[in-house]
Short mmCIF file of C-alpha atoms and ligand atoms in Angstrom, two decimals:
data_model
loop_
_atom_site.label_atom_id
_atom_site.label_comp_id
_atom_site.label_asym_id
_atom_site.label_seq_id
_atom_site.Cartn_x
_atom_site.Cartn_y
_atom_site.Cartn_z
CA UNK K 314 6.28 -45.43 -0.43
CA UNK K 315 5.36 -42.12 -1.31
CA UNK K 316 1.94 -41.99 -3.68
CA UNK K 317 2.20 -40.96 -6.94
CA UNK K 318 1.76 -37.77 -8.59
CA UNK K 319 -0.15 -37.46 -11.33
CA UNK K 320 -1.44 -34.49 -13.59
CA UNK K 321 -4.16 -34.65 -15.92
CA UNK K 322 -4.46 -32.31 -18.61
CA UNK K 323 -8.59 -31.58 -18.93
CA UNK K 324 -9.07 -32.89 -15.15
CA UNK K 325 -12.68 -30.78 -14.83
CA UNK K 326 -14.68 -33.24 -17.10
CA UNK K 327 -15.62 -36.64 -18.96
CA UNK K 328 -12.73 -39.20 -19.13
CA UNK K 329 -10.00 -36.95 -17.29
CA UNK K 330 -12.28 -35.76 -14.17
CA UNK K 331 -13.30 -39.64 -14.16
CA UNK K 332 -9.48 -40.09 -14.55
CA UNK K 333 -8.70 -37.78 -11.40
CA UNK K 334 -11.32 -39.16 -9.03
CA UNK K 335 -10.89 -42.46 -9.89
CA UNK K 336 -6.93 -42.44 -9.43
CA UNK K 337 -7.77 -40.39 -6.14
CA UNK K 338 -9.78 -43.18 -4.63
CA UNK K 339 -6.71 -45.01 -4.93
CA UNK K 340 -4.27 -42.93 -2.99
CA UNK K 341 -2.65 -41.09 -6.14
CA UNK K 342 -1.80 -37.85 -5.25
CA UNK K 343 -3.74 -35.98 -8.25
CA UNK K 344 -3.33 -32.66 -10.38
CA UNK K 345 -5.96 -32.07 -12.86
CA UNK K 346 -6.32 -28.97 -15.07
CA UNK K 347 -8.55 -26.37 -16.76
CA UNK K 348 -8.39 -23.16 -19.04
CA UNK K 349 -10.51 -21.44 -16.28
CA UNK K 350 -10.77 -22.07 -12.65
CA UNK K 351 -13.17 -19.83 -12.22
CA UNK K 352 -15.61 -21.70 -14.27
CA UNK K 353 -15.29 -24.74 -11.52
CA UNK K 354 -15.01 -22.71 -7.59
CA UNK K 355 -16.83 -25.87 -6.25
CA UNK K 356 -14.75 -28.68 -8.10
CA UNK K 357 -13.32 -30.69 -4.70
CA UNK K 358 -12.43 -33.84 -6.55
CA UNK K 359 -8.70 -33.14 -6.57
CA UNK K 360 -6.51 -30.22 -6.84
CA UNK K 361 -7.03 -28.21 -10.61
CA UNK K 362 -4.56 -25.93 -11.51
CA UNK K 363 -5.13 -23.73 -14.86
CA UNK K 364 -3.61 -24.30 -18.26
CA UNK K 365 -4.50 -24.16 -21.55
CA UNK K 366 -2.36 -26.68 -23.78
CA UNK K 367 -2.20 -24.43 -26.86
CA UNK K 368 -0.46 -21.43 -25.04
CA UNK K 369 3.17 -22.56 -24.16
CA UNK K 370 3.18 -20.08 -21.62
CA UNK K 371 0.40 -21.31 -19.48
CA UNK K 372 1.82 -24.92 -19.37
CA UNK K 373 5.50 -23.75 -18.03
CA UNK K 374 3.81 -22.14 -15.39
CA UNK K 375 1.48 -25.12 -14.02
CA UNK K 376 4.29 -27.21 -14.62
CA UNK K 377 6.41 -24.73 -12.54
CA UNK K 378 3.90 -24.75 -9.42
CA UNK K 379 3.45 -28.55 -9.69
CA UNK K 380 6.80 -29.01 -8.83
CA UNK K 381 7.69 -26.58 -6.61
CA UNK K 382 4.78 -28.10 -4.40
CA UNK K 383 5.55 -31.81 -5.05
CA UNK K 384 8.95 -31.96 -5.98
CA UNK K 385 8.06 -34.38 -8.73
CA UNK K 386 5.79 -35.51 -11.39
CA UNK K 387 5.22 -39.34 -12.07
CA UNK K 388 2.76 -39.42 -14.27
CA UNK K 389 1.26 -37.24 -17.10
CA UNK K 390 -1.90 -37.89 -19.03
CA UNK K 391 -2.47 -35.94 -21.93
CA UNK K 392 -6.28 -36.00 -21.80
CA UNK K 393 -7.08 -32.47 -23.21
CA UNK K 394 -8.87 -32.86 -26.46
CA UNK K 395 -11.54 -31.08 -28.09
CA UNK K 396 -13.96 -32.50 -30.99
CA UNK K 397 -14.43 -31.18 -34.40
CA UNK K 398 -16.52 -32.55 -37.54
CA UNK K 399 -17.69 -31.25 -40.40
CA UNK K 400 -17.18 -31.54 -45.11
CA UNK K 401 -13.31 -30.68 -44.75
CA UNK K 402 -14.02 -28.30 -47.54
CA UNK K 403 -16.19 -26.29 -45.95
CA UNK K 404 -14.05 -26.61 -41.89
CA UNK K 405 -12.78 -22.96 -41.81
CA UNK K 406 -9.17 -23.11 -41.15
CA UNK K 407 -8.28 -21.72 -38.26
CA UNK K 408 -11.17 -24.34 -36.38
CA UNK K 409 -8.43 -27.03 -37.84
CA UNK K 410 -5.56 -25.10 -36.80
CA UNK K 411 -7.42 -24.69 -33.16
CA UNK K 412 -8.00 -28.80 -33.48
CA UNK K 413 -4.22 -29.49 -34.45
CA UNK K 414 -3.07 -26.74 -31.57
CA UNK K 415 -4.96 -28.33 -28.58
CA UNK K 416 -4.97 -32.34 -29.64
CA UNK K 417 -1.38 -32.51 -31.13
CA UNK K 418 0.99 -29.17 -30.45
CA UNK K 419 -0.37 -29.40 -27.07
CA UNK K 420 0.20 -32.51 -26.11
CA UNK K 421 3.83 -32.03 -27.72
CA UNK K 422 4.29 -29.19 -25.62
CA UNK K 423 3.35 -30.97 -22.30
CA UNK K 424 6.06 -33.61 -22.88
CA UNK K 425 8.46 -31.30 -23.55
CA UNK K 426 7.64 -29.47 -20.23
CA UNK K 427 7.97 -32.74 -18.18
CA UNK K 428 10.40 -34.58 -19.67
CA UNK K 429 13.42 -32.93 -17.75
CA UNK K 430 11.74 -33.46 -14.31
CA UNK K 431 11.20 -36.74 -15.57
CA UNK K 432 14.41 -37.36 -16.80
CA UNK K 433 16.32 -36.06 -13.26
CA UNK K 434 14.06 -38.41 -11.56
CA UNK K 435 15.10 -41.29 -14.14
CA UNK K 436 11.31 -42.33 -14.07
CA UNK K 437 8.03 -40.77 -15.08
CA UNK K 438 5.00 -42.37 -17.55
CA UNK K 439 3.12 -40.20 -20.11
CA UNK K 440 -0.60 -41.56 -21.47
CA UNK K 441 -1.16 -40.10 -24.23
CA UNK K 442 -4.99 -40.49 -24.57
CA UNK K 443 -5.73 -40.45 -28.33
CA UNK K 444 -8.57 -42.02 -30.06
CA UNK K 445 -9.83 -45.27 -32.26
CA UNK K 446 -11.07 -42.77 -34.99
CA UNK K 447 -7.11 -41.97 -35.15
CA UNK K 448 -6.55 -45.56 -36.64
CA UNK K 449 -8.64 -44.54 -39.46
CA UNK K 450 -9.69 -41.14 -41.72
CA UNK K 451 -13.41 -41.18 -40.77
CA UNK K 452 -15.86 -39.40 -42.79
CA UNK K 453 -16.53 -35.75 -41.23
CA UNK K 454 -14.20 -36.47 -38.60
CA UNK K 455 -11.54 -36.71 -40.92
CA UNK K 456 -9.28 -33.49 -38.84
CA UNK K 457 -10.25 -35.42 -35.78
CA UNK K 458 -8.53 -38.62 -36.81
CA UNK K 459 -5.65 -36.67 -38.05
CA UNK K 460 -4.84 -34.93 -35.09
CA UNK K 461 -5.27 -38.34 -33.03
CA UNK K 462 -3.16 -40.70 -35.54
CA UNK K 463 -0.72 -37.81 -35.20
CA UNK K 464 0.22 -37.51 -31.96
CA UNK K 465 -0.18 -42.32 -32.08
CA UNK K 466 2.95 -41.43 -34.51
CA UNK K 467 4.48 -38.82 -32.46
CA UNK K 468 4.29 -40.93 -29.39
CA UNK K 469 6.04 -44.07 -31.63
CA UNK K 470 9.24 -41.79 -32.17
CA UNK K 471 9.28 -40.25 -28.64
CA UNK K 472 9.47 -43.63 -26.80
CA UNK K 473 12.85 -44.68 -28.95
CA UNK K 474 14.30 -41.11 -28.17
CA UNK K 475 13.17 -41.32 -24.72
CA UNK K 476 13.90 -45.03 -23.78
CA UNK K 477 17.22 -44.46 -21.66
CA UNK K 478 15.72 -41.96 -19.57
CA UNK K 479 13.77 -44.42 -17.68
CA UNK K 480 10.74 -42.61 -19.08
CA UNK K 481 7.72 -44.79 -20.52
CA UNK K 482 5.28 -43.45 -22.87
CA UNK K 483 2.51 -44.89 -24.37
CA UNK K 484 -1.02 -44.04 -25.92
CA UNK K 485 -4.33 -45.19 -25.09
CA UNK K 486 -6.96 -44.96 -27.16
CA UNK K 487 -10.71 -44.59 -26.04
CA UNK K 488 -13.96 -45.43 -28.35
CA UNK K 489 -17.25 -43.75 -27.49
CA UNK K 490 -17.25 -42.10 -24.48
CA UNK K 491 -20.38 -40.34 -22.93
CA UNK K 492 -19.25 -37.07 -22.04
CA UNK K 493 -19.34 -33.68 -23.14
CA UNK K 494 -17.52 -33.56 -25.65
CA UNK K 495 -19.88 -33.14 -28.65
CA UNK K 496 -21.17 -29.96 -26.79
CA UNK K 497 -17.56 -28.58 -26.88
CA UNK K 498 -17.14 -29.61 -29.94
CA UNK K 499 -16.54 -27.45 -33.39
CA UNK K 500 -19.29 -28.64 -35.63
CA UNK K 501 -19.24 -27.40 -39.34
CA UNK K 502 -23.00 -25.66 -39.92
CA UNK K 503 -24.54 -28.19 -42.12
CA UNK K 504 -25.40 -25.60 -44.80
CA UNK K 505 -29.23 -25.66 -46.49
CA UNK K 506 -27.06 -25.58 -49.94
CA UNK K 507 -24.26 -27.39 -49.44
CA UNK K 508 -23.38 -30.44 -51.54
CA UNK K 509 -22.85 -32.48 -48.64
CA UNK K 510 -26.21 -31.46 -46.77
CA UNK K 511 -27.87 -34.52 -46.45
CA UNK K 512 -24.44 -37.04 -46.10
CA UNK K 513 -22.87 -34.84 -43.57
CA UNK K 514 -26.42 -34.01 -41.67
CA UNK K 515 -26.76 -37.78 -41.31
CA UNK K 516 -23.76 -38.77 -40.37
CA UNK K 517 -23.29 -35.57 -37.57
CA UNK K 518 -26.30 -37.04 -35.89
CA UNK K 519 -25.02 -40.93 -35.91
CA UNK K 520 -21.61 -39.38 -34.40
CA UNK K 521 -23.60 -37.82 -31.82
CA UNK K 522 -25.51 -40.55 -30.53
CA UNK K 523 -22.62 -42.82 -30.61
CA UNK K 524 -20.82 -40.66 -28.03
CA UNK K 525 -24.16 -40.41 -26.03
CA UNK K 526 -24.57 -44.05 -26.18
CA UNK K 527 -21.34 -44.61 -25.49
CA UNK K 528 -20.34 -46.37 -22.04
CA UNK K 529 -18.73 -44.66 -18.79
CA UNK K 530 -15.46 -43.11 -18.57
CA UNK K 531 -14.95 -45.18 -15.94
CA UNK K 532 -13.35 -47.88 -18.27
CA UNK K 533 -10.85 -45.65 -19.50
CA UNK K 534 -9.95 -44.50 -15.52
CA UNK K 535 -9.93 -48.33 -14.97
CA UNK K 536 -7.45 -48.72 -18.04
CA UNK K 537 -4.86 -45.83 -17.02
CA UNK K 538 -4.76 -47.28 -13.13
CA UNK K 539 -3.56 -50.81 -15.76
CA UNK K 540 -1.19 -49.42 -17.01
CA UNK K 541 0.51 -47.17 -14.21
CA UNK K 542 0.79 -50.44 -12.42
CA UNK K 543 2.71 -52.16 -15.62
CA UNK K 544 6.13 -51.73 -15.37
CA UNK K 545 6.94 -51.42 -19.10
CA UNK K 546 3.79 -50.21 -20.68
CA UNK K 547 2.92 -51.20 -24.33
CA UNK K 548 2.97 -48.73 -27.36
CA UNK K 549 -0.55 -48.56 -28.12
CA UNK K 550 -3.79 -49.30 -25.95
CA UNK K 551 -7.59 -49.29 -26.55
CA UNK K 552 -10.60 -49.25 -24.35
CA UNK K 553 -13.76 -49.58 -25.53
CA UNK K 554 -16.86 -51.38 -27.22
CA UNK K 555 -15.77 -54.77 -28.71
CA UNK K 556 -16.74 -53.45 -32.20
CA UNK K 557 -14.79 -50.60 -32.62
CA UNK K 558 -11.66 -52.18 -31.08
CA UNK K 559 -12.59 -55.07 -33.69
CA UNK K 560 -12.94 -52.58 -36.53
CA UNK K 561 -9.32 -51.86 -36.07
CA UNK K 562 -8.26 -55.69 -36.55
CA UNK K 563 -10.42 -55.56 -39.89
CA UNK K 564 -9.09 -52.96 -41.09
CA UNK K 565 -5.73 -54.55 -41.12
CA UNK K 566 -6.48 -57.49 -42.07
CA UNK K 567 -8.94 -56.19 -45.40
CA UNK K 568 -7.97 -55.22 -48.29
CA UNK K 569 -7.98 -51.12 -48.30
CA UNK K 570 -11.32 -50.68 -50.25
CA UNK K 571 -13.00 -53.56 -48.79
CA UNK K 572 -12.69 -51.42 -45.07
CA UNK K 573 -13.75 -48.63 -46.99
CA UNK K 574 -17.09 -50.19 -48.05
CA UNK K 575 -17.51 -51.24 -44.70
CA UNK K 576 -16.98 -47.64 -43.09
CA UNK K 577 -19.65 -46.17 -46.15
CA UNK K 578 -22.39 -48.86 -45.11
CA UNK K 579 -21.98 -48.43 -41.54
CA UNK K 580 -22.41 -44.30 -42.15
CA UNK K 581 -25.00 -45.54 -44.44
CA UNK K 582 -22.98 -42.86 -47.20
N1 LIG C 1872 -15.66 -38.95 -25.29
C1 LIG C 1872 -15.25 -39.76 -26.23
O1 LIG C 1872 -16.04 -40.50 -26.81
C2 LIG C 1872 -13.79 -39.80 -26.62
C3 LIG C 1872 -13.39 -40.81 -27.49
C4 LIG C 1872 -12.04 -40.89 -27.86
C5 LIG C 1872 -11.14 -39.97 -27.36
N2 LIG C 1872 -11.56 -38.99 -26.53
C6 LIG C 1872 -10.55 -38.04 -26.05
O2 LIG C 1872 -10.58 -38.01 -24.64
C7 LIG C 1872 -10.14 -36.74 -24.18
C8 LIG C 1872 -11.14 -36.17 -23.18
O3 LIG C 1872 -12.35 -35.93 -23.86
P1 LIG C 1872 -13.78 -35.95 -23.13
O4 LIG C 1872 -14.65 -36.79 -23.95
O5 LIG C 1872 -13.63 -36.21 -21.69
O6 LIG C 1872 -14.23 -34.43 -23.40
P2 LIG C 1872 -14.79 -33.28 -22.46
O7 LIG C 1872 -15.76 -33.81 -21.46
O8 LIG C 1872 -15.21 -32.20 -23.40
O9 LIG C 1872 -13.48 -32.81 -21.67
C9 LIG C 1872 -12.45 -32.14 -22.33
C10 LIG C 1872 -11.46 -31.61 -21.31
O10 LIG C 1872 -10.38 -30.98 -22.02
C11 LIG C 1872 -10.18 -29.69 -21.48
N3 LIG C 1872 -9.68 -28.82 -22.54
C12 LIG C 1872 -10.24 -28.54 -23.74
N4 LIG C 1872 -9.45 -27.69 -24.44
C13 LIG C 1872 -8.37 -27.43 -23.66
C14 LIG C 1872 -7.22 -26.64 -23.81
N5 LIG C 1872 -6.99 -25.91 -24.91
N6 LIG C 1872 -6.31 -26.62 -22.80
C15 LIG C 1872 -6.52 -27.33 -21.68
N7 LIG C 1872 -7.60 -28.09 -21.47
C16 LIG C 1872 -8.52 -28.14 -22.45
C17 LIG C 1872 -11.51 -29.26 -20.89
O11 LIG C 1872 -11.24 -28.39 -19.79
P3 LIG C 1872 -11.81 -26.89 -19.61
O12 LIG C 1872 -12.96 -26.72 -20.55
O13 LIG C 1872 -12.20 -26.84 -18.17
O14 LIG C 1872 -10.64 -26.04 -19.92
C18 LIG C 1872 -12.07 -30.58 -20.39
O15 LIG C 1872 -11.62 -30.87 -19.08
C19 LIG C 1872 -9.97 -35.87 -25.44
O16 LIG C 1872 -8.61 -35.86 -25.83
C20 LIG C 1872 -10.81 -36.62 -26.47
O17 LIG C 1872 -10.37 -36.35 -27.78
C21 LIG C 1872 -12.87 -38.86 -26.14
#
């Protein structure tokens, strides 16, 4: 049988370009992607075409020169994502417009671009890769968790509508990752007068060394390959340390304020 093709939204770095190579290794043909392929002229890993999620545009036109060269598309992953933290108070805006636009209207927007290839070929899988902090509203990472538990909700309704296309879609949601993300991130200055100065200081640093402590993005590439190979994929999946996939069984099994506590003393707020 033909192999596979596959496009990966944010294929130039962390958990996507781990993604691309790793699915390569395995005879998949891949398509990654980037805002700017000029930023990447020695990338060899797989093919990268350039789109930016949040301009409409951009993605018909990938989408267009995908399959004009392939004829198909099996499989998209919906990796693009971009950080943000920061007192929602003080988050200007437009940085949580920018968060919603590239994390949730984006990945909206690639389904609807693929879904009538998809649909012709009556097959095609979407991974939508979300997060664990979308299971909860985490402190200063509260527009971050929104944006993921959005598009875990989104994803919900699309597989009903979508289920007699012969289209699967499912999310998978990573913990701590070490990539770049924090660097790419939008971080709220913490501001020498600011009432949440010290909280917000201290709990911007613990987020960042989580993600630099946090274990290869080869588990997540080793997840995906899973769940291609499943033949009816499950609505939600999560890949990561054993304690913050078990923080997501306590917090349905505690009462509401007890998880609370439990989120405050691990932030030590
Ligand atoms: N790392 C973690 O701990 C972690 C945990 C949970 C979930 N996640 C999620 O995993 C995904 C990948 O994150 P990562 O950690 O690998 O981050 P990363 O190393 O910063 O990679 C982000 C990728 O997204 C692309 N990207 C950013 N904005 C884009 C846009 N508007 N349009 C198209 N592409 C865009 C970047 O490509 P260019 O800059 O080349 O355009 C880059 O390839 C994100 O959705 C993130 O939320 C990460």
């Amino acid at each position: 049988m033909e192999s596979k093709v596959v496009l990966i939204t944010g294929g130039s770095s962390g958990i996507g370009k781990s993604i691309g190579i790793f699915l390569s290794s395995k005879g998949y043909k891949v398509y990654g992607t980037t805002r700017s392929l000029g930023k990447y002229p020695d990338f060899d890993h797989f093919s990268l075409l350039e789109l930016d999620v949040s301009v409409p545009e951009s993605i018909s036109e990938a989408i267009q020169k995908l399959l004009e060269k392939e004829g198909r598309l099996d499989v998209l992953i919906n990796n693009a994502g971009i950080g943000i933290t920061g007192p929602i108070e003080e988050t200007p805006h437009e940085e949580i417009q920018k968060a919603f636009n590239t994390n949730f209207h984006g990945p909206i927007h690639m389904m609807k671009a693929v879904l009538p290839a998809m649909r012709q070929q009556h097959s095609g899988l979407i991974i939508n890769i979300t997060s664990i902090a979308g299971y909860m509203g985490l402190p200063y990472r509260g527009i971050y968790s929104a944006t993921k538990g959005a598009l875990e909700l989104v994803t919900e309704a699309m597989r009903m509508e979508t289920k007699d296309f012969g289209v699967h879609i499912t999310n998978l949601a990573p913990g701590d990752f070490a990539t770049n993300i924090a660097s790419g991130r939008y971080h709220a200055p913490v501001e020498p007068k600011s009432p949440y100065k010290v909280p917000y200081g201290n709990t911007l640093k613990m987020i960042n060394d989580h993600v630099n402590d946090g274990k290869d993005p080869i588990c997540v590439a080793e997840a995906v390959f899973a769940i291609i190979r499943t033949d009816r994929p499950k609505i939600h999946y999560k890949v990561g340390a054993f304690m913050q996939k078990f923080s997501l069984f306590l917090k349905k099994i505690l009462p509401d304020k007890q998880y609370e506590k439990l989120l405050l003393n691990h932030y030590k707020l």
